[in-house]
Short mmCIF file of C-alpha atoms in Angstrom, two decimals:
data_model
loop_
_atom_site.label_atom_id
_atom_site.label_comp_id
_atom_site.label_asym_id
_atom_site.label_seq_id
_atom_site.Cartn_x
_atom_site.Cartn_y
_atom_site.Cartn_z
CA UNK E 1 0.00 0.00 0.00
CA UNK E 2 2.90 2.37 0.78
CA UNK E 3 4.29 1.87 -2.71
CA UNK E 4 0.98 2.71 -4.37
CA UNK E 5 0.49 5.82 -2.23
CA UNK E 6 4.07 6.95 -2.85
CA UNK E 7 3.72 6.58 -6.62
CA UNK E 8 0.43 8.50 -6.67
CA UNK E 9 1.99 11.10 -4.36
CA UNK E 10 5.01 11.48 -6.62
CA UNK E 11 2.88 12.08 -9.69
CA UNK E 12 0.30 14.43 -8.14
CA UNK E 13 2.33 16.62 -5.81
CA UNK E 14 5.56 15.08 -4.56
CA UNK E 15 7.68 16.16 -7.49
CA UNK E 16 6.48 19.77 -7.30
CA UNK E 17 6.86 20.05 -3.53
CA UNK E 18 10.34 18.49 -3.67
CA UNK E 19 11.26 20.93 -6.42
CA UNK E 20 10.27 23.81 -4.13
CA UNK E 21 12.51 22.46 -1.39
CA UNK E 22 15.39 21.96 -3.82
CA UNK E 23 15.09 25.56 -5.04
CA UNK E 24 15.11 26.79 -1.44
CA UNK E 25 18.11 24.55 -0.72
CA UNK E 26 20.09 25.80 -3.71
CA UNK E 27 19.44 29.42 -2.76
CA UNK E 28 20.54 28.68 0.80
CA UNK E 29 23.70 26.92 -0.36
CA UNK E 30 24.68 29.80 -2.63
CA UNK E 31 24.82 32.03 0.42
CA UNK E 32 27.63 30.46 2.43
CA UNK E 33 26.22 31.31 5.87
CA UNK E 34 22.95 29.48 5.22
CA UNK E 35 24.40 26.12 4.13
CA UNK E 36 22.81 24.30 7.15
CA UNK E 37 19.42 25.54 5.94
CA UNK E 38 20.18 24.24 2.46
CA UNK E 39 21.11 20.81 3.78
CA UNK E 40 17.90 20.66 5.83
CA UNK E 41 15.94 21.67 2.75
CA UNK E 42 17.50 18.89 0.67
CA UNK E 43 16.66 16.40 3.44
CA UNK E 44 13.03 17.49 3.39
CA UNK E 45 12.99 17.38 -0.42
CA UNK E 46 13.87 13.69 -0.28
CA UNK E 47 11.09 13.20 2.26
CA UNK E 48 8.64 15.13 0.06
CA UNK E 49 9.38 12.82 -2.86
CA UNK E 50 8.57 9.59 -0.99
CA UNK E 51 6.83 10.30 2.36
CA UNK E 52 4.78 7.17 3.04
CA UNK E 53 6.63 4.71 5.25
CA UNK E 54 8.74 7.43 6.86
CA UNK E 55 8.21 9.88 9.68
CA UNK E 56 9.86 12.91 11.25
CA UNK E 57 11.26 12.75 14.78
CA UNK E 58 13.06 15.30 16.95
CA UNK E 59 16.81 14.93 17.30
CA UNK E 60 17.98 14.72 20.89
CA UNK E 61 21.17 16.67 20.23
CA UNK E 62 19.36 19.72 18.81
CA UNK E 63 19.89 22.81 20.92
CA UNK E 64 19.36 26.53 20.97
CA UNK E 65 21.12 27.04 17.64
CA UNK E 66 18.52 24.96 15.82
CA UNK E 67 15.74 26.94 17.51
CA UNK E 68 17.24 30.23 16.35
CA UNK E 69 17.78 28.74 12.90
CA UNK E 70 14.16 27.60 12.76
CA UNK E 71 12.97 31.14 13.45
CA UNK E 72 15.12 32.46 10.59
CA UNK E 73 13.95 29.58 8.33
CA UNK E 74 10.30 30.30 9.17
CA UNK E 75 10.62 33.92 8.10
CA UNK E 76 12.44 33.36 4.81
CA UNK E 77 11.32 29.97 3.46
CA UNK E 78 9.23 27.94 5.88
CA UNK E 79 6.07 29.99 5.68
CA UNK E 80 6.01 29.85 1.87
CA UNK E 81 6.64 26.12 1.75
CA UNK E 82 3.95 25.53 4.38
CA UNK E 83 1.48 27.55 2.31
CA UNK E 84 2.33 25.29 -0.63
CA UNK E 85 1.55 22.24 1.53
CA UNK E 86 -1.77 23.74 2.65
CA UNK E 87 -2.85 24.61 -0.89
CA UNK E 88 -1.81 21.22 -2.26
CA UNK E 89 -3.42 19.40 0.67
CA UNK E 90 -6.74 21.18 0.21
CA UNK E 91 -6.70 20.50 -3.53
CA UNK E 92 -6.00 16.80 -2.91
CA UNK E 93 -8.73 16.49 -0.27
CA UNK E 94 -11.37 17.49 -2.84
CA UNK E 95 -11.37 13.94 -4.20
CA UNK E 96 -11.90 10.80 -2.17
CA UNK E 97 -8.77 9.14 -3.55
CA UNK E 98 -6.69 12.21 -2.70
CA UNK E 99 -7.70 12.42 0.97
CA UNK E 100 -4.77 10.29 2.27
CA UNK E 101 -2.41 12.39 0.16
CA UNK E 102 -3.92 15.60 1.48
CA UNK E 103 -3.53 14.38 5.06
CA UNK E 104 0.12 13.52 4.33
CA UNK E 105 0.58 17.05 3.00
CA UNK E 106 -0.84 18.49 6.22
CA UNK E 107 1.51 16.26 8.25
CA UNK E 108 4.48 17.77 6.42
CA UNK E 109 3.63 21.32 7.49
CA UNK E 110 5.43 21.20 10.89
CA UNK E 111 8.70 20.00 9.35
CA UNK E 112 8.42 22.57 6.58
CA UNK E 113 8.05 25.32 9.17
CA UNK E 114 10.84 24.11 11.50
CA UNK E 115 13.23 21.66 9.77
CA UNK E 116 16.32 22.10 11.95
CA UNK E 117 16.59 19.64 14.81
CA UNK E 118 14.47 17.05 12.99
CA UNK E 119 15.39 13.70 11.53
CA UNK E 120 13.52 11.59 8.97
CA UNK E 121 13.38 7.90 9.88
CA UNK E 122 11.89 4.79 8.27
CA UNK E 123 8.82 3.26 9.90
CA UNK E 124 9.12 -0.40 10.85
#
């Protein structure tokens, strides 16, 4: 079932959402100071391509620096990416088949708003 949902996800919205994260990551990596933001963006882009069967957990070693970084991320990129998830999620929830995909989009909003200090892990 995960494979089917991931393939449908990839075709309907995963590719476009991942592309948004990749663009944000490239912009962040061009500016040398924001390379950690770029790496976090690339990590989320991989998650946005194939989300079913994986989840986001907090890293235990994340400290105050990731909190400050999340505030900066929220202001410059996180809010716009979260709006993309909301719009895509609402559009997917219009159809019955798209409801699980829309819910997955809504579940990605917290990590799109605050990606630093998070880790993406495989579900058992």
